[in-house]
């Protein structure tokens, strides 16, 4: 059974309250429930974390190197400027899929640049919580 780490970045803990017109009305707990349900159907063992700290995200990525077969990450705003997270993903060589609830390419111009995308094996954005579910499906058939 593949082990997958899901990393939710900054402000994801405010889902359901934070800009529901962009991010939807579901809470992080509801999204995590959907992730857990889908992972069971796909025979994946999933561990889910949320942090607002860049350093903690990096520590989780480093942990993935030895403990997990794949990473799903929603790095939030760090997506657009964190070279440190980009370098951590590149360093561990663990397949990583970048996800976003909203379509980052249809929003403010600064959001259309992802510094982590080039070191991820794929990116999924714009499908709300289904972005995570699509990433799980991809991991279930990847390698």
PDB file of C-alpha atoms in Angstrom:
ATOM      1  CA  UNK A   1       0.000   0.000   0.000  1.00  0.00           C
ATOM      2  CA  UNK A   2       1.456   3.369  -1.035  1.00  0.00           C
ATOM      3  CA  UNK A   3       1.936   5.900   1.741  1.00  0.00           C
ATOM      4  CA  UNK A   4       1.017   9.476   0.844  1.00  0.00           C
ATOM      5  CA  UNK A   5       1.558  12.665   2.805  1.00  0.00           C
ATOM      6  CA  UNK A   6      -0.867  15.528   2.179  1.00  0.00           C
ATOM      7  CA  UNK A   7       0.475  18.921   3.198  1.00  0.00           C
ATOM      8  CA  UNK A   8      -1.907  21.857   3.492  1.00  0.00           C
ATOM      9  CA  UNK A   9      -0.111  25.182   3.685  1.00  0.00           C
ATOM     10  CA  UNK A  10      -0.924  28.608   5.072  1.00  0.00           C
ATOM     11  CA  UNK A  11      -4.491  29.770   5.598  1.00  0.00           C
ATOM     12  CA  UNK A  12      -5.984  26.445   4.521  1.00  0.00           C
ATOM     13  CA  UNK A  13      -7.123  26.053   8.132  1.00  0.00           C
ATOM     14  CA  UNK A  14      -9.551  28.955   7.486  1.00  0.00           C
ATOM     15  CA  UNK A  15     -11.464  27.199   4.708  1.00  0.00           C
ATOM     16  CA  UNK A  16     -15.193  27.683   5.009  1.00  0.00           C
ATOM     17  CA  UNK A  17     -14.601  31.198   6.314  1.00  0.00           C
ATOM     18  CA  UNK A  18     -11.851  32.505   4.036  1.00  0.00           C
ATOM     19  CA  UNK A  19     -13.156  33.967   0.766  1.00  0.00           C
ATOM     20  CA  UNK A  20     -15.840  31.323   0.125  1.00  0.00           C
ATOM     21  CA  UNK A  21     -16.458  32.759  -3.350  1.00  0.00           C
ATOM     22  CA  UNK A  22     -12.948  31.614  -4.284  1.00  0.00           C
ATOM     23  CA  UNK A  23     -12.273  28.664  -1.993  1.00  0.00           C
ATOM     24  CA  UNK A  24     -15.779  27.303  -1.385  1.00  0.00           C
ATOM     25  CA  UNK A  25     -17.714  26.802   1.814  1.00  0.00           C
ATOM     26  CA  UNK A  26     -16.312  23.438   2.900  1.00  0.00           C
ATOM     27  CA  UNK A  27     -14.090  23.369   5.943  1.00  0.00           C
ATOM     28  CA  UNK A  28     -10.654  21.804   6.095  1.00  0.00           C
ATOM     29  CA  UNK A  29     -12.112  19.000   8.202  1.00  0.00           C
ATOM     30  CA  UNK A  30     -14.688  18.243   5.495  1.00  0.00           C
ATOM     31  CA  UNK A  31     -12.014  18.238   2.804  1.00  0.00           C
ATOM     32  CA  UNK A  32      -9.801  15.968   4.890  1.00  0.00           C
ATOM     33  CA  UNK A  33     -12.750  13.583   5.343  1.00  0.00           C
ATOM     34  CA  UNK A  34     -13.131  13.444   1.542  1.00  0.00           C
ATOM     35  CA  UNK A  35      -9.396  12.820   1.142  1.00  0.00           C
ATOM     36  CA  UNK A  36      -9.501   9.996   3.691  1.00  0.00           C
ATOM     37  CA  UNK A  37     -12.549   8.402   2.061  1.00  0.00           C
ATOM     38  CA  UNK A  38     -10.986   8.534  -1.422  1.00  0.00           C
ATOM     39  CA  UNK A  39      -7.656   7.197  -0.159  1.00  0.00           C
ATOM     40  CA  UNK A  40      -9.372   4.121   1.271  1.00  0.00           C
ATOM     41  CA  UNK A  41     -11.163   3.483  -2.038  1.00  0.00           C
ATOM     42  CA  UNK A  42      -7.812   3.786  -3.860  1.00  0.00           C
ATOM     43  CA  UNK A  43      -5.951   1.604  -1.348  1.00  0.00           C
ATOM     44  CA  UNK A  44      -3.648   4.444  -0.279  1.00  0.00           C
ATOM     45  CA  UNK A  45      -2.430   5.119   3.253  1.00  0.00           C
ATOM     46  CA  UNK A  46      -2.730   8.894   3.752  1.00  0.00           C
ATOM     47  CA  UNK A  47      -1.369  11.150   6.494  1.00  0.00           C
ATOM     48  CA  UNK A  48      -2.625  14.747   6.471  1.00  0.00           C
ATOM     49  CA  UNK A  49      -0.969  17.833   7.947  1.00  0.00           C
ATOM     50  CA  UNK A  50      -1.705  21.556   7.932  1.00  0.00           C
ATOM     51  CA  UNK A  51       0.695  24.293   8.936  1.00  0.00           C
ATOM     52  CA  UNK A  52       1.057  28.008   8.385  1.00  0.00           C
ATOM     53  CA  UNK A  53       4.827  27.742   8.822  1.00  0.00           C
ATOM     54  CA  UNK A  54       7.224  27.499   5.893  1.00  0.00           C
ATOM     55  CA  UNK A  55       9.805  25.716   8.040  1.00  0.00           C
ATOM     56  CA  UNK A  56       7.300  23.081   9.143  1.00  0.00           C
ATOM     57  CA  UNK A  57       6.343  22.453   5.518  1.00  0.00           C
ATOM     58  CA  UNK A  58      10.015  21.898   4.700  1.00  0.00           C
ATOM     59  CA  UNK A  59      10.368  19.515   7.662  1.00  0.00           C
ATOM     60  CA  UNK A  60       7.329  17.540   6.448  1.00  0.00           C
ATOM     61  CA  UNK A  61       8.799  17.307   2.941  1.00  0.00           C
ATOM     62  CA  UNK A  62      12.105  16.064   4.393  1.00  0.00           C
ATOM     63  CA  UNK A  63      10.172  13.505   6.455  1.00  0.00           C
ATOM     64  CA  UNK A  64       8.514  12.290   3.254  1.00  0.00           C
ATOM     65  CA  UNK A  65      11.880  11.151   1.908  1.00  0.00           C
ATOM     66  CA  UNK A  66      12.054   8.227   4.321  1.00  0.00           C
ATOM     67  CA  UNK A  67       8.424   7.638   5.282  1.00  0.00           C
ATOM     68  CA  UNK A  68       6.234   8.239   2.211  1.00  0.00           C
ATOM     69  CA  UNK A  69       5.940   7.170  -1.411  1.00  0.00           C
ATOM     70  CA  UNK A  70       4.373  10.439  -2.615  1.00  0.00           C
ATOM     71  CA  UNK A  71       3.566  14.000  -1.583  1.00  0.00           C
ATOM     72  CA  UNK A  72       0.467  16.074  -2.300  1.00  0.00           C
ATOM     73  CA  UNK A  73       1.054  19.703  -1.429  1.00  0.00           C
ATOM     74  CA  UNK A  74      -1.083  22.815  -1.421  1.00  0.00           C
ATOM     75  CA  UNK A  75       1.611  25.315  -0.517  1.00  0.00           C
ATOM     76  CA  UNK A  76      -0.820  28.240  -0.602  1.00  0.00           C
ATOM     77  CA  UNK A  77       0.914  31.574  -1.076  1.00  0.00           C
ATOM     78  CA  UNK A  78       4.319  29.897  -0.629  1.00  0.00           C
ATOM     79  CA  UNK A  79       3.715  28.437  -4.103  1.00  0.00           C
ATOM     80  CA  UNK A  80       4.596  31.766  -5.647  1.00  0.00           C
ATOM     81  CA  UNK A  81       7.832  32.626  -3.866  1.00  0.00           C
ATOM     82  CA  UNK A  82       9.258  29.913  -1.597  1.00  0.00           C
ATOM     83  CA  UNK A  83      12.510  28.773  -3.133  1.00  0.00           C
ATOM     84  CA  UNK A  84      13.130  26.896   0.128  1.00  0.00           C
ATOM     85  CA  UNK A  85      10.027  24.702  -0.379  1.00  0.00           C
ATOM     86  CA  UNK A  86      10.945  24.260  -4.046  1.00  0.00           C
ATOM     87  CA  UNK A  87      14.449  23.136  -3.080  1.00  0.00           C
ATOM     88  CA  UNK A  88      13.088  20.735  -0.435  1.00  0.00           C
ATOM     89  CA  UNK A  89      10.809  19.071  -2.994  1.00  0.00           C
ATOM     90  CA  UNK A  90      13.698  18.775  -5.457  1.00  0.00           C
ATOM     91  CA  UNK A  91      16.020  17.378  -2.781  1.00  0.00           C
ATOM     92  CA  UNK A  92      13.889  14.480  -1.572  1.00  0.00           C
ATOM     93  CA  UNK A  93      13.160  12.912  -4.975  1.00  0.00           C
ATOM     94  CA  UNK A  94       9.743  11.789  -3.689  1.00  0.00           C
ATOM     95  CA  UNK A  95       7.054  12.229  -6.368  1.00  0.00           C
ATOM     96  CA  UNK A  96       5.102  15.372  -5.542  1.00  0.00           C
ATOM     97  CA  UNK A  97       1.844  16.738  -6.922  1.00  0.00           C
ATOM     98  CA  UNK A  98       1.028  20.413  -6.435  1.00  0.00           C
ATOM     99  CA  UNK A  99      -2.667  21.135  -5.849  1.00  0.00           C
ATOM    100  CA  UNK A 100      -4.775  24.264  -5.502  1.00  0.00           C
ATOM    101  CA  UNK A 101      -8.470  24.669  -4.794  1.00  0.00           C
ATOM    102  CA  UNK A 102      -8.779  27.667  -7.111  1.00  0.00           C
ATOM    103  CA  UNK A 103      -7.444  28.060 -10.640  1.00  0.00           C
ATOM    104  CA  UNK A 104      -4.281  30.030  -9.910  1.00  0.00           C
ATOM    105  CA  UNK A 105      -3.964  30.936 -13.604  1.00  0.00           C
ATOM    106  CA  UNK A 106      -7.350  32.694 -13.649  1.00  0.00           C
ATOM    107  CA  UNK A 107      -6.612  34.909 -10.654  1.00  0.00           C
ATOM    108  CA  UNK A 108      -4.231  37.770  -9.917  1.00  0.00           C
ATOM    109  CA  UNK A 109      -1.166  37.806 -12.147  1.00  0.00           C
ATOM    110  CA  UNK A 110       1.255  37.084  -9.290  1.00  0.00           C
ATOM    111  CA  UNK A 111      -0.594  33.828  -8.564  1.00  0.00           C
ATOM    112  CA  UNK A 112       0.024  32.455 -12.055  1.00  0.00           C
ATOM    113  CA  UNK A 113       3.688  31.783 -11.277  1.00  0.00           C
ATOM    114  CA  UNK A 114       4.459  28.641  -9.312  1.00  0.00           C
ATOM    115  CA  UNK A 115       8.083  28.234  -8.282  1.00  0.00           C
ATOM    116  CA  UNK A 116       7.373  24.681  -7.095  1.00  0.00           C
ATOM    117  CA  UNK A 117       5.677  23.376 -10.262  1.00  0.00           C
ATOM    118  CA  UNK A 118       8.947  22.680 -12.120  1.00  0.00           C
ATOM    119  CA  UNK A 119      10.048  20.205  -9.429  1.00  0.00           C
ATOM    120  CA  UNK A 120       6.661  18.492  -9.080  1.00  0.00           C
ATOM    121  CA  UNK A 121       5.591  15.588 -11.264  1.00  0.00           C
ATOM    122  CA  UNK A 122       2.254  17.331 -11.831  1.00  0.00           C
ATOM    123  CA  UNK A 123      -0.020  20.217 -10.896  1.00  0.00           C
ATOM    124  CA  UNK A 124      -3.791  20.252 -10.436  1.00  0.00           C
ATOM    125  CA  UNK A 125      -5.742  23.448  -9.795  1.00  0.00           C
ATOM    126  CA  UNK A 126      -9.210  24.868 -10.057  1.00  0.00           C
ATOM    127  CA  UNK A 127     -11.325  21.883  -9.027  1.00  0.00           C
ATOM    128  CA  UNK A 128     -11.899  22.733  -5.374  1.00  0.00           C
ATOM    129  CA  UNK A 129     -11.498  19.747  -3.080  1.00  0.00           C
ATOM    130  CA  UNK A 130     -11.536  17.510  -6.149  1.00  0.00           C
ATOM    131  CA  UNK A 131      -8.016  18.775  -6.908  1.00  0.00           C
ATOM    132  CA  UNK A 132      -6.843  16.633  -3.975  1.00  0.00           C
ATOM    133  CA  UNK A 133      -8.944  13.653  -5.089  1.00  0.00           C
ATOM    134  CA  UNK A 134      -7.562  13.876  -8.631  1.00  0.00           C
ATOM    135  CA  UNK A 135      -4.042  13.934  -7.171  1.00  0.00           C
ATOM    136  CA  UNK A 136      -4.808  10.771  -5.193  1.00  0.00           C
ATOM    137  CA  UNK A 137      -6.008   9.075  -8.382  1.00  0.00           C
ATOM    138  CA  UNK A 138      -2.807  10.117 -10.147  1.00  0.00           C
ATOM    139  CA  UNK A 139      -0.655   8.730  -7.341  1.00  0.00           C
ATOM    140  CA  UNK A 140      -2.579   5.457  -7.351  1.00  0.00           C
ATOM    141  CA  UNK A 141      -1.507   4.823 -10.949  1.00  0.00           C
ATOM    142  CA  UNK A 142       1.901   6.572 -10.906  1.00  0.00           C
ATOM    143  CA  UNK A 143       4.899   4.219 -11.126  1.00  0.00           C
TER     144      UNK A 143
END
